[in-house]
Amino acid sequence: MSTLSGYVEHIVYRNEENGYTVMELADKGKEYTVVGTFPHVAEGEYLEVTGTEKNHPLYGKQLVMESYEWKVPADAAAIERYLASGAIKGVGASLAARIVKKFGDDTFRIMEEEPERLAEVKGISMKGAMQIASQMAERQDMRQAMIFLQEFGITMNLAAKIYERYGSKVYEVLRTNPYRLAEDINGIGFKIADEIAARAGISPDSDYRIKCGIFYALQQALGNGHVYLPEQELLAATQELLGVGLESLEKQIMDLSVDRKIIVREETIRRVYLSKYYYMEMNCARMLTDLNVVMPESERAVEDRIRRIEREEKLELDICQRSAVKEAANSGLLILTGGPGTGKTTTIKAIIHYFEQEEMDVLLAAPTGRAAKRMSEATGREARTIHRMLELSGGQDESMSEGRFARDEQNPLECDVIVVDEVSMVDIHLLHALLRAVTVGTRLILVGDVNQLPSVGPGNVLRDVIRSECYPVVRLTRIFRQAAASDIIVNAHRINAGEHISTAPGSKDFLFVHRDQPQAILNAVIGLVRDKLPPYVQAEPCDIQVMTPMRKGTLGVDNLNTVLQQFLNPADDKKKEKELPHGIFREGDKVMQIKNNYQMEWEITNRYGIPIDAGTGVFNGDIGVIREINLFAEELVVEFDEGRQVHYSFKEADELELAYAITIHKSQGSEYPAVVIPVHSGPRMLMTRNLLYTAVTRAKKCVCIVGLDSSFTDMIDNRIEQKRYSSLDEQIRSFAGMN
């Protein structure tokens, strides 16, 4: 460790979002380059910086800051230097010189205790004197607050966020209820708040702590897809988290219920919801029911139009597909479901043609960019992500859990028909946002495969809507002749039905590579992705997706990514790389966004680098490629689907992880030329039929399963599905008067 004391001579670079700064520090006649997070440091200030000296390959010797302290300028020369730096608005070099000439070493005391005397200096009015004093006091308050926060083990970066949120009230918050941090500040969860509270001397059985722990347990449940928790499960989870008695927990649940911060419902079991999610489900049920209006059309006229569509578009619809078109024509709300190869796309095309013949405006949407692109290619019409259709504004609501959309009740979507594909991926947040923007009288058609895994986010939307039995549902079950020629599609349906599949060679698009040991499976996966499959399916190695049920172990996502990176994108002097929280990232790496970020900006540029489109929002499961790593600016550039380029600071890169291998859950809505699925022993809750079904249906040209045929068969036999606590179906039945 080295320590430098000196003036901030020049700020070379600062990232205003996270405070990362490159600056020149003047110490005893020499200048040193110092890098680190200095969110509120200005030129001219005097600092004592402790850190580690490193030799940067491009920028030479640097001191990487570990900690720092502000020092009050000690003499008139130092004070003048500080004031002349521009740290105080309205004070330049000449005015700084006049102030210091007048008050000398006593300048800072005058500013703090007798600010009106600044008006004695030529060029400063009484109003100007008060403004200068106010700025000095504000900077002093901020410094003291940052020092105060560091006493609680809070990093400078986090301290800056906290001070920006609370200002001078930060002392009161930390001394009375530090758990407010978890509610008010993105990036601070219960565990960080609990550590701060312990340092602040907050009692372990404090009401604040118990209430915050209850909220934390419910928030964690949302992350696992649940909309509510049974009270007994909530009590068990919270008791384990907090180590307090059941009596205290039950009392706080009652108090939170009285305050309407949570909702407790007495059904067959007592359920506990965060209030927002209870009312979100209720509002979705109400809006769906409002849309479910009958719009009767002449049966003969509908039949005539369907025959004309078949003739003009050279389509041949089966009885279920014809039924879907008729239901769409007569209903305000329709759910269309079916597995691969059952003609969902053909049916969607027929429905679009039907309404276009009636000169109706039709909008197409899907939850992800890849799914929207596939929808566009299949229908020949523009399809957008639901977020883009709703015009995501980049802001966030107060709970920080979902984005703000320009389209809502006050500014609804202007169209006659909306068709949404891949609805199995839609969580309760996105359904709620969509329904708010759809007016009664607009037809809404929801399309998806009910046997796919549910959404990553909370809720079980498609299954609950179908399970309610309150709305028109058309199920497509026939596998069409062309699809029946594909073993991928035939075997997907057999897996879904629980039928065993031969693993003997012979298929052209459903391959099984027998290996017994995890390391042998891993070696086979490398050879397939790097060498054998790319020419077979006419794709690049990075386009071939490895999918696995697990995160840990030899065949888990973490290890697979580390190994595949070495073989598919090895270290090279021509490629910059950076070690970050989720491992080493290298230019050319395939990466995935692992959380919704509604404020992240993106742009699309043409071949000359000129922006042609821009927007906000990068979402959980989006896959892209690292195009550039800028070690000086501490950022990397990722290109996602449709050429969307996003600049991540290194601090923001914890939202990314390598994506040569992904969990099957993260594959929803995507389609790849080929998928490789390593199969060996694993937790029974992960090695399930619908997980395998989802993985197989992501392949366009080839599925390759590598491993034990006994494990493959066990997955087909394993009908366990992880329980999701949701109640949209019950809410729907309640609005429909069926409960």
XYZ file of C-alpha atoms in Angstrom:
739
model
C 0.000 0.000 0.000
C 1.131 3.539 -0.809
C -0.216 6.861 0.457
C -0.193 10.164 -1.415
C -1.277 13.592 -0.178
C -1.820 16.410 -2.610
C -4.074 18.577 -4.738
C -6.372 17.311 -7.458
C -4.566 18.990 -10.338
C -6.773 17.713 -13.147
C -9.706 15.321 -13.561
C -8.911 13.413 -16.742
C -12.096 11.338 -16.858
C -15.199 10.799 -14.732
C -18.145 8.472 -15.201
C -20.994 10.544 -13.762
C -23.167 7.476 -13.171
C -20.844 5.596 -10.828
C -18.191 8.171 -9.901
C -15.275 6.264 -11.439
C -12.525 8.879 -11.908
C -9.084 9.173 -13.450
C -7.227 12.195 -12.043
C -3.821 13.775 -11.657
C -2.760 14.368 -8.043
C 0.059 16.863 -7.382
C 2.239 15.808 -4.457
C 5.504 17.614 -3.573
C 6.042 18.936 -7.068
C 5.253 15.653 -8.802
C 2.055 14.520 -10.514
C 0.599 11.045 -10.031
C -2.241 9.309 -11.883
C -4.866 8.076 -9.424
C -7.901 5.960 -10.390
C -10.926 4.896 -8.364
C -14.430 5.906 -7.315
C -14.392 9.605 -6.348
C -18.027 10.671 -6.907
C -17.828 14.164 -5.395
C -14.167 15.202 -5.632
C -13.403 18.423 -7.494
C -10.214 19.904 -8.948
C -8.255 21.912 -6.386
C -9.293 19.784 -3.404
C -6.634 18.365 -1.088
C -6.772 14.591 -0.604
C -4.903 11.850 1.196
C -5.216 8.722 -0.947
C -4.181 5.190 0.007
C -3.972 2.487 -2.625
C -1.961 0.003 -4.645
C 0.477 1.006 -7.349
C -0.058 -0.766 -10.669
C 1.564 -0.457 -14.054
C -1.177 -0.132 -16.678
C -0.148 -1.599 -20.085
C -1.411 1.498 -21.924
C -1.388 4.344 -19.407
C 1.658 3.584 -17.278
C 2.001 3.792 -13.503
C -1.233 4.400 -11.568
C -2.338 4.384 -7.946
C -5.559 2.366 -7.609
C -7.411 3.931 -4.701
C -8.454 1.763 -1.740
C -9.490 4.636 0.562
C -9.177 8.409 0.762
C -9.838 11.382 3.014
C -10.523 15.040 2.333
C -8.094 17.434 3.983
C -8.920 21.073 4.707
C -6.513 23.402 2.822
C -4.019 24.541 5.446
C -2.838 27.984 4.272
C -3.827 30.931 2.094
C -2.107 29.556 -1.017
C -3.898 26.212 -0.679
C -7.253 27.931 -0.072
C -6.818 30.114 -3.161
C -5.888 27.078 -5.231
C -9.058 25.300 -4.106
C -11.396 28.254 -4.704
C -9.847 28.946 -8.136
C -10.436 25.345 -9.261
C -14.098 25.927 -10.115
C -15.352 23.775 -7.245
C -17.565 26.719 -6.189
C -19.823 28.016 -8.961
C -19.252 31.675 -9.753
C -15.765 31.804 -8.225
C -12.918 31.921 -10.746
C -9.188 32.528 -10.411
C -9.337 36.322 -10.115
C -12.186 36.347 -7.588
C -10.492 33.609 -5.557
C -7.349 35.743 -5.411
C -9.334 38.775 -4.150
C -11.112 36.701 -1.467
C -7.872 35.221 -0.145
C -6.082 38.583 -0.332
C -8.819 40.016 1.883
C -9.097 37.215 4.461
C -5.874 35.185 4.160
C -5.631 32.011 6.215
C -8.941 32.952 7.873
C -10.938 32.578 4.610
C -12.668 29.259 5.398
C -13.683 30.419 8.900
C -15.173 33.598 7.433
C -17.146 31.571 4.883
C -18.495 29.285 7.609
C -19.112 31.691 10.501
C -19.414 35.197 8.949
C -20.427 34.614 5.295
C -21.912 38.099 4.977
C -18.367 39.526 5.140
C -17.662 38.050 1.679
C -19.644 41.034 0.360
C -16.673 43.191 1.449
C -14.758 41.752 -1.530
C -15.102 43.701 -4.761
C -17.414 41.911 -7.189
C -19.416 39.969 -4.572
C -22.939 41.111 -3.684
C -24.676 40.070 -0.468
C -26.728 37.529 -2.466
C -23.561 36.210 -4.086
C -21.895 35.956 -0.685
C -24.771 33.800 0.637
C -24.666 31.561 -2.462
C -20.911 30.965 -2.081
C -21.310 30.201 1.616
C -24.221 27.862 0.877
C -22.155 25.879 -1.643
C -19.251 25.628 0.791
C -21.593 24.396 3.528
C -23.196 21.867 1.190
C -19.843 20.410 0.173
C -18.763 20.271 3.806
C -22.026 18.512 4.764
C -21.522 16.013 1.965
C -17.950 15.251 3.046
C -18.969 14.745 6.655
C -21.822 12.484 5.584
C -19.514 10.378 3.409
C -17.082 9.991 6.325
C -20.018 9.114 8.615
C -21.262 6.449 6.168
C -17.811 4.891 5.849
C -17.855 4.283 9.606
C -20.617 1.739 8.907
C -18.482 -0.148 6.387
C -20.277 1.405 3.413
C -18.247 1.764 0.219
C -17.751 5.196 -1.348
C -19.864 4.223 -4.360
C -22.772 3.126 -2.169
C -22.280 6.098 0.160
C -22.704 8.457 -2.790
C -26.037 6.802 -3.669
C -27.227 7.042 -0.076
C -26.264 10.723 0.270
C -27.951 11.608 -3.032
C -31.161 9.956 -1.777
C -31.310 11.386 1.761
C -28.974 14.392 1.910
C -28.617 15.735 5.458
C -31.311 13.293 6.693
C -28.854 10.422 6.290
C -27.846 10.595 9.972
C -31.444 10.209 11.147
C -32.090 7.294 8.744
C -29.036 5.292 9.804
C -29.535 5.882 13.521
C -33.262 5.109 13.600
C -34.142 2.759 10.705
C -31.298 1.664 8.399
C -33.710 -0.854 6.868
C -35.180 2.014 4.867
C -32.086 1.685 2.679
C -33.344 -1.674 1.403
C -36.694 -0.126 0.429
C -35.439 3.162 -1.020
C -32.150 2.434 -2.793
C -31.643 0.107 -5.718
C -28.671 -2.178 -5.054
C -29.133 -2.386 -1.279
C -30.914 -5.519 -0.156
C -31.902 -6.739 3.260
C -28.538 -8.340 4.017
C -26.537 -5.146 3.423
C -29.088 -3.111 5.391
C -28.940 -5.682 8.201
C -25.147 -5.415 8.426
C -25.391 -1.620 8.579
C -28.136 -1.856 11.213
C -25.984 -4.147 13.367
C -23.139 -1.599 13.235
C -25.627 1.131 14.116
C -26.675 -0.798 17.216
C -30.213 -1.660 16.079
C -31.686 -4.477 18.211
C -32.084 -7.886 16.482
C -35.757 -7.963 17.540
C -36.454 -4.412 16.328
C -39.836 -3.958 14.632
C -38.041 -2.325 11.705
C -35.791 -5.376 11.281
C -38.614 -7.911 11.420
C -40.790 -5.989 8.971
C -37.907 -5.584 6.569
C -37.125 -9.302 6.890
C -40.718 -10.181 5.973
C -40.526 -7.930 2.924
C -37.192 -9.483 1.968
C -38.603 -13.029 2.140
C -41.540 -12.025 -0.071
C -39.189 -10.292 -2.518
C -37.057 -13.444 -2.678
C -40.202 -15.423 -3.439
C -40.916 -13.112 -6.382
C -37.441 -13.965 -7.699
C -38.478 -17.628 -7.634
C -41.626 -16.916 -9.639
C -44.141 -16.761 -6.783
C -46.783 -14.047 -6.461
C -47.529 -14.963 -2.832
C -46.274 -17.324 -0.125
C -48.328 -19.551 2.162
C -48.049 -18.003 5.608
C -46.338 -21.079 7.079
C -43.631 -20.992 4.398
C -43.177 -17.243 4.940
C -42.847 -17.736 8.703
C -40.293 -20.526 8.255
C -38.205 -18.524 5.762
C -38.296 -15.350 7.877
C -37.534 -17.164 11.117
C -34.472 -18.768 9.518
C -33.390 -15.377 8.153
C -33.872 -13.346 11.344
C -33.572 -15.852 14.173
C -36.587 -14.425 16.048
C -39.661 -16.063 17.596
C -42.910 -16.861 15.750
C -44.884 -14.586 18.049
C -42.882 -11.528 16.948
C -43.245 -12.481 13.283
C -47.006 -13.043 13.509
C -47.459 -9.677 15.240
C -45.546 -7.831 12.493
C -47.463 -9.668 9.739
C -50.680 -8.477 11.388
C -49.361 -4.890 11.671
C -48.218 -4.857 8.029
C -51.626 -6.205 6.988
C -53.416 -3.459 8.947
C -51.192 -0.892 7.199
C -52.127 -2.538 3.831
C -48.455 -3.068 2.983
C -49.165 -6.761 2.647
C -52.405 -8.605 1.920
C -53.304 -11.741 3.873
C -56.019 -13.870 2.278
C -57.845 -16.727 3.964
C -58.304 -19.427 1.326
C -57.686 -23.133 1.870
C -54.430 -21.857 3.377
C -53.468 -18.381 4.573
C -51.627 -16.587 1.780
C -49.429 -13.531 2.150
C -48.908 -11.141 -0.780
C -46.988 -7.923 -1.159
C -49.897 -5.528 -1.704
C -48.700 -4.459 -5.126
C -48.776 -8.006 -6.478
C -52.171 -8.881 -5.037
C -53.703 -5.862 -6.735
C -51.674 -6.467 -9.900
C -53.213 -9.925 -10.279
C -56.641 -8.544 -9.426
C -56.351 -5.765 -12.020
C -55.133 -8.216 -14.675
C -58.154 -10.423 -13.990
C -60.493 -7.431 -14.252
C -58.949 -6.122 -17.481
C -58.924 -9.565 -19.121
C -62.576 -10.031 -18.210
C -63.424 -6.574 -19.600
C -61.755 -7.514 -22.911
C -63.661 -10.797 -23.105
C -66.638 -9.460 -25.027
C -68.549 -11.291 -27.729
C -68.400 -9.654 -31.166
C -70.761 -11.853 -33.176
C -70.118 -12.177 -36.896
C -72.218 -13.977 -39.492
C -70.999 -17.587 -39.550
C -71.462 -17.746 -43.299
C -69.504 -14.527 -43.855
C -66.660 -15.781 -41.650
C -66.540 -19.101 -43.547
C -66.446 -17.254 -46.877
C -63.526 -15.094 -45.722
C -61.594 -18.118 -44.430
C -62.017 -19.913 -47.776
C -60.834 -16.809 -49.616
C -57.740 -16.603 -47.355
C -56.960 -20.268 -47.998
C -57.316 -19.733 -51.735
C -55.324 -16.502 -51.961
C -52.574 -17.471 -49.513
C -52.441 -21.138 -50.554
C -53.176 -22.302 -47.015
C -55.015 -25.406 -45.865
C -56.386 -25.023 -42.362
C -57.488 -27.993 -40.265
C -60.589 -27.947 -38.087
C -58.777 -26.532 -35.030
C -57.087 -23.785 -37.034
C -60.405 -22.814 -38.635
C -61.947 -22.761 -35.169
C -59.203 -20.380 -34.017
C -59.896 -17.936 -36.846
C -63.637 -18.059 -36.118
C -63.079 -17.471 -32.377
C -60.769 -14.543 -33.186
C -63.456 -13.044 -35.412
C -66.158 -13.380 -32.750
C -64.247 -12.695 -29.531
C -62.516 -9.828 -27.843
C -60.058 -12.224 -26.186
C -58.627 -15.509 -27.510
C -55.941 -17.853 -26.205
C -54.256 -20.057 -28.815
C -51.975 -22.816 -27.550
C -50.120 -25.752 -29.072
C -46.759 -27.465 -29.243
C -44.142 -27.296 -32.014
C -45.290 -28.256 -35.517
C -48.998 -27.893 -34.716
C -49.521 -24.888 -36.989
C -49.566 -21.948 -34.596
C -47.694 -19.761 -37.102
C -50.034 -20.695 -39.983
C -53.010 -19.934 -37.759
C -51.573 -16.547 -36.770
C -51.026 -15.710 -40.458
C -54.632 -16.663 -41.273
C -55.927 -14.508 -38.396
C -53.818 -11.547 -39.558
C -55.114 -11.921 -43.145
C -58.677 -12.159 -41.866
C -58.519 -8.856 -40.024
C -56.508 -7.122 -42.742
C -59.273 -8.005 -45.206
C -61.569 -6.101 -42.860
C -59.134 -3.175 -43.045
C -58.277 -3.478 -39.373
C -54.932 -2.391 -37.886
C -53.021 -5.371 -36.447
C -50.037 -5.138 -34.062
C -47.704 -8.097 -33.480
C -45.522 -8.480 -30.395
C -43.466 -10.962 -28.378
C -41.626 -10.773 -25.036
C -38.053 -10.866 -26.444
C -36.194 -9.463 -29.431
C -35.446 -12.943 -30.760
C -39.056 -14.061 -30.467
C -40.240 -10.855 -32.177
C -37.719 -11.394 -34.990
C -38.967 -14.957 -35.516
C -42.540 -13.708 -35.567
C -41.627 -11.106 -38.215
C -39.894 -13.698 -40.389
C -42.811 -16.138 -40.112
C -45.595 -13.639 -40.838
C -43.851 -11.205 -43.179
C -45.011 -8.304 -40.993
C -43.307 -6.143 -38.409
C -43.326 -7.567 -34.890
C -41.872 -5.727 -31.909
C -41.043 -6.603 -28.358
C -43.865 -5.862 -25.958
C -41.624 -3.279 -24.276
C -41.066 -1.402 -27.536
C -44.729 -1.622 -28.496
C -45.647 -0.085 -25.132
C -42.909 2.545 -25.643
C -40.696 1.939 -22.637
C -39.559 5.343 -21.392
C -36.504 4.205 -19.427
C -37.793 5.300 -16.034
C -38.832 2.966 -13.242
C -41.688 2.873 -10.828
C -41.142 3.513 -7.134
C -40.577 -0.165 -6.366
C -37.835 -0.317 -9.029
C -39.318 -3.591 -10.275
C -40.756 -2.596 -13.626
C -40.406 0.081 -16.243
C -42.529 3.074 -17.104
C -44.360 2.870 -20.394
C -45.733 5.722 -22.488
C -48.680 3.517 -23.480
C -51.266 3.031 -20.717
C -54.909 3.869 -19.898
C -54.350 7.511 -20.750
C -52.474 6.771 -23.971
C -53.648 3.353 -25.206
C -52.393 1.434 -28.229
C -54.097 2.612 -31.393
C -55.092 -0.542 -33.233
C -57.925 -3.010 -33.700
C -56.121 -6.293 -33.034
C -53.053 -7.260 -30.961
C -51.398 -10.663 -31.378
C -48.823 -11.609 -28.719
C -46.667 -14.712 -29.231
C -44.608 -16.729 -26.688
C -46.962 -15.761 -23.851
C -45.512 -18.520 -21.636
C -42.616 -16.061 -21.111
C -44.863 -13.186 -20.003
C -44.824 -12.522 -16.248
C -47.443 -10.687 -14.210
C -45.575 -7.344 -14.523
C -45.572 -7.409 -18.316
C -49.145 -8.677 -18.600
C -50.299 -5.845 -16.348
C -48.441 -3.236 -18.406
C -49.843 -4.681 -21.651
C -53.443 -4.824 -20.488
C -53.331 -1.236 -19.230
C -52.656 -0.134 -22.803
C -55.459 -2.177 -24.434
C -58.900 -0.602 -24.647
C -62.133 -2.587 -24.513
C -63.131 -3.306 -28.113
C -59.570 -4.061 -29.178
C -59.144 -7.775 -29.869
C -56.323 -9.430 -27.911
C -54.962 -12.800 -29.072
C -52.503 -14.543 -26.738
C -50.418 -17.326 -28.302
C -48.064 -19.754 -26.583
C -47.131 -23.297 -25.650
C -48.613 -24.027 -22.236
C -46.173 -26.915 -21.750
C -43.121 -24.637 -21.862
C -41.465 -23.542 -18.641
C -43.192 -20.564 -16.992
C -41.778 -17.041 -17.076
C -38.556 -16.108 -15.304
C -40.437 -13.328 -13.500
C -43.306 -13.831 -11.035
C -46.591 -15.372 -12.071
C -47.880 -18.242 -14.179
C -49.784 -16.175 -16.698
C -50.534 -18.481 -19.639
C -51.386 -21.505 -17.503
C -53.537 -19.488 -15.106
C -55.493 -17.814 -17.911
C -56.197 -21.213 -19.509
C -56.846 -22.916 -16.154
C -59.499 -20.327 -15.257
C -61.744 -21.785 -18.016
C -63.358 -18.374 -18.416
C -62.131 -17.361 -21.866
C -62.107 -18.895 -25.358
C -59.154 -21.281 -25.727
C -58.203 -23.142 -28.910
C -55.728 -26.020 -28.560
C -53.802 -27.125 -31.643
C -52.853 -30.801 -31.335
C -52.283 -32.149 -34.852
C -48.659 -32.411 -35.997
C -48.594 -31.441 -39.664
C -46.971 -33.644 -42.289
C -43.968 -31.380 -42.903
C -43.335 -31.052 -39.173
C -43.742 -34.816 -38.728
C -40.630 -35.297 -40.886
C -38.592 -33.656 -38.114
C -37.516 -35.897 -35.257
C -37.054 -32.740 -33.159
C -40.780 -32.020 -33.297
C -41.952 -35.631 -33.066
C -39.669 -36.363 -30.116
C -40.621 -33.120 -28.365
C -44.257 -34.254 -28.387
C -43.259 -37.736 -27.237
C -41.240 -36.224 -24.360
C -44.223 -34.081 -23.392
C -46.433 -37.192 -23.401
C -43.932 -39.097 -21.252
C -43.002 -41.601 -23.992
C -39.500 -43.060 -24.101
C -37.275 -42.280 -27.085
C -34.675 -44.510 -28.671
C -31.125 -43.210 -28.260
C -29.776 -45.444 -31.044
C -28.151 -43.731 -34.072
C -30.158 -43.092 -37.196
C -31.835 -39.703 -36.847
C -30.550 -36.751 -38.866
C -31.691 -33.999 -36.512
C -32.074 -35.648 -33.073
C -28.675 -37.046 -32.090
C -27.549 -38.820 -28.937
C -23.858 -39.064 -28.023
C -23.296 -41.718 -25.333
C -20.796 -40.755 -22.639
C -20.640 -41.984 -19.019
C -18.424 -39.585 -17.082
C -18.910 -35.802 -16.665
C -15.447 -35.002 -18.049
C -16.043 -37.202 -21.106
C -19.389 -35.451 -21.642
C -17.664 -32.079 -21.379
C -15.023 -33.084 -23.935
C -17.724 -34.255 -26.347
C -19.630 -30.971 -25.936
C -16.494 -28.985 -26.835
C -15.906 -31.058 -29.975
C -19.526 -30.749 -31.095
C -19.761 -26.983 -30.619
C -16.343 -26.114 -31.986
C -15.844 -28.623 -34.803
C -18.685 -30.943 -35.768
C -21.990 -29.078 -35.604
C -21.079 -25.736 -37.292
C -20.610 -27.252 -40.787
C -23.503 -29.684 -40.205
C -26.056 -26.916 -39.542
C -24.191 -24.204 -41.509
C -23.702 -21.898 -38.533
C -20.930 -20.318 -36.493
C -19.866 -22.009 -33.231
C -21.247 -19.067 -31.218
C -24.683 -19.605 -32.790
C -24.850 -23.115 -31.339
C -26.279 -23.014 -27.843
C -25.299 -25.298 -24.983
C -28.144 -25.678 -22.457
C -27.988 -27.335 -19.084
C -30.375 -27.720 -16.144
C -27.769 -26.738 -13.549
C -25.446 -23.884 -12.589
C -22.904 -25.826 -10.507
C -20.714 -28.837 -11.150
C -18.664 -30.002 -14.141
C -21.716 -29.782 -16.430
C -23.182 -26.646 -14.851
C -23.367 -23.259 -16.548
C -20.461 -21.738 -14.612
C -17.887 -24.399 -15.488
C -19.152 -24.921 -19.044
C -18.761 -21.220 -19.788
C -15.232 -21.086 -18.396
C -14.156 -24.083 -20.480
C -16.024 -23.140 -23.679
C -14.565 -19.624 -23.544
C -11.061 -21.137 -23.602
C -11.846 -23.118 -26.748
C -14.184 -20.755 -28.635
C -12.642 -17.385 -27.738
C -9.157 -17.986 -26.281
C -6.896 -15.247 -24.920
C -5.170 -13.260 -27.657
C -2.876 -10.223 -27.573
C -5.199 -8.588 -30.113
C -8.234 -8.924 -27.823
C -8.617 -6.794 -24.707
C -9.958 -8.531 -21.633
C -11.007 -7.613 -18.104
C -11.564 -9.667 -14.966
C -14.948 -8.740 -13.504
C -17.226 -10.200 -10.787
C -18.576 -12.928 -13.088
C -15.175 -13.934 -14.475
C -12.895 -12.820 -17.292
C -14.653 -10.990 -20.124
C -12.900 -10.782 -23.492
C -13.659 -9.011 -26.747
C -15.670 -11.438 -28.878
C -17.266 -13.191 -25.894
C -20.902 -14.257 -26.021
C -22.690 -12.768 -22.999
C -26.153 -12.610 -21.469
C -27.968 -9.894 -19.520
C -29.126 -11.490 -16.240
C -31.552 -8.882 -14.884
C -34.071 -6.425 -16.283
C -32.576 -2.955 -16.643
C -35.219 -0.524 -17.839
C -32.892 2.474 -17.855
C -29.990 1.034 -19.845
C -29.664 2.982 -23.096
C -28.972 1.365 -26.472
C -28.494 2.600 -30.011
C -28.312 1.123 -33.489
C -25.788 2.609 -35.895
C -25.354 2.277 -39.647
C -22.180 1.111 -41.398
C -20.694 4.597 -40.969
C -21.267 4.623 -37.208
C -24.136 7.128 -37.413
C -27.027 6.359 -34.983
C -30.256 5.423 -36.790
C -32.302 4.260 -33.801
C -32.089 4.470 -30.022
C -34.036 3.430 -26.962
C -33.860 2.106 -23.421
C -34.155 -1.291 -21.804
C -32.055 -4.460 -21.767
C -33.746 -7.520 -20.359
C -33.075 -10.723 -18.477
C -32.058 -13.364 -21.047
C -30.926 -10.990 -23.840
C -27.801 -12.434 -25.510
C -25.108 -10.390 -27.257
C -21.415 -10.214 -28.122
C -18.735 -8.004 -26.532
C -17.514 -5.816 -29.391
C -15.108 -3.591 -27.448
C -13.461 -3.299 -24.040
C -12.116 0.168 -23.182
C -9.747 -0.235 -20.260
C -9.163 3.509 -19.912
C -12.841 4.516 -19.884
C -13.603 1.394 -17.797
C -16.446 0.237 -20.031
C -17.367 -2.461 -22.508
C -19.674 -2.371 -25.532
C -22.099 -5.248 -26.125
C -24.052 -5.735 -29.344
C -27.424 -7.429 -28.871
C -30.022 -8.585 -31.401
C -30.965 -6.145 -34.165
C -27.587 -4.417 -33.792
C -28.494 -2.732 -30.486
C -25.249 -1.525 -28.908
C -25.055 -0.950 -25.152
C -22.207 0.670 -23.198
C -21.649 -0.930 -19.778
C -19.347 0.598 -17.201
C -17.274 -2.052 -15.445
C -19.456 -1.450 -12.378
C -22.560 -2.296 -14.429
C -20.991 -5.414 -15.941
C -22.181 -7.462 -12.956
C -25.445 -7.602 -14.935
C -23.673 -9.738 -17.555
C -22.386 -13.296 -17.596
C -20.873 -15.528 -20.275
C -23.477 -17.272 -22.439
C -21.702 -20.041 -24.334
C -23.798 -22.201 -22.007
C -27.079 -21.082 -20.421
C -29.653 -22.612 -18.121
C -32.609 -24.061 -19.981
C -34.878 -21.597 -18.190
C -33.014 -18.686 -19.816
C -33.561 -20.144 -23.321
C -37.264 -19.321 -23.457
C -38.437 -17.517 -26.559
C -35.174 -18.176 -28.396
C -34.400 -20.444 -31.333
C -30.963 -21.694 -32.338
C -29.629 -23.606 -35.376
C -28.541 -26.352 -32.986
C -28.671 -27.003 -29.258
C -26.397 -29.262 -27.224
C -27.790 -30.645 -23.959
C -25.404 -32.397 -21.539
C -27.318 -34.966 -19.476
C -25.938 -36.674 -16.384
C -27.049 -37.144 -12.795
C -28.421 -34.100 -11.015
C -31.011 -32.848 -8.499
C -34.406 -34.387 -9.223
C -36.102 -30.981 -9.055
C -33.941 -29.839 -11.997
C -33.898 -33.007 -14.127
C -37.533 -32.758 -15.228
C -39.667 -33.499 -18.256
C -40.826 -29.968 -19.013
C -37.243 -28.685 -18.686
C -36.118 -31.229 -21.301
C -39.132 -30.426 -23.493
C -38.315 -26.712 -23.396
C -34.665 -27.324 -24.329
C -35.518 -29.610 -27.264
C -38.063 -27.161 -28.710
C -35.433 -24.405 -28.889
C -33.601 -26.181 -31.754
C -34.276 -25.340 -35.376
C -32.068 -27.835 -37.260
C -30.480 -30.202 -34.751
C -30.700 -31.386 -31.147
C -27.679 -33.172 -29.723
C -27.980 -34.802 -26.301
C -24.700 -35.891 -24.719
C -24.497 -38.202 -21.735
C -26.275 -41.100 -20.075
C -29.363 -42.526 -21.753
C -30.590 -43.613 -18.296
C -30.535 -39.965 -17.112
C -32.285 -38.914 -20.323
C -35.033 -41.495 -19.708
C -35.303 -40.466 -16.052
C -35.927 -36.867 -17.126
C -38.767 -37.974 -19.401
C -40.294 -39.957 -16.513
C -39.904 -37.096 -14.029
C -43.156 -35.119 -14.097
C -42.222 -32.941 -11.122
C -42.865 -29.279 -11.796
C -41.662 -26.686 -9.346
C -44.689 -25.273 -7.567
C -45.515 -21.658 -8.384
C -47.723 -19.778 -6.006
C -49.984 -17.652 -8.182
C -53.708 -16.966 -8.104
C -54.575 -15.195 -11.363
C -56.914 -18.059 -12.311
C -58.863 -17.649 -9.059
C -59.042 -13.883 -9.468
C -60.363 -14.362 -13.024
C -63.057 -16.782 -11.855
C -64.017 -14.313 -9.143
C -64.531 -11.499 -11.689
C -66.393 -13.875 -13.987
C -68.717 -14.790 -11.092
C -67.605 -18.413 -11.043
C -66.324 -18.588 -7.449
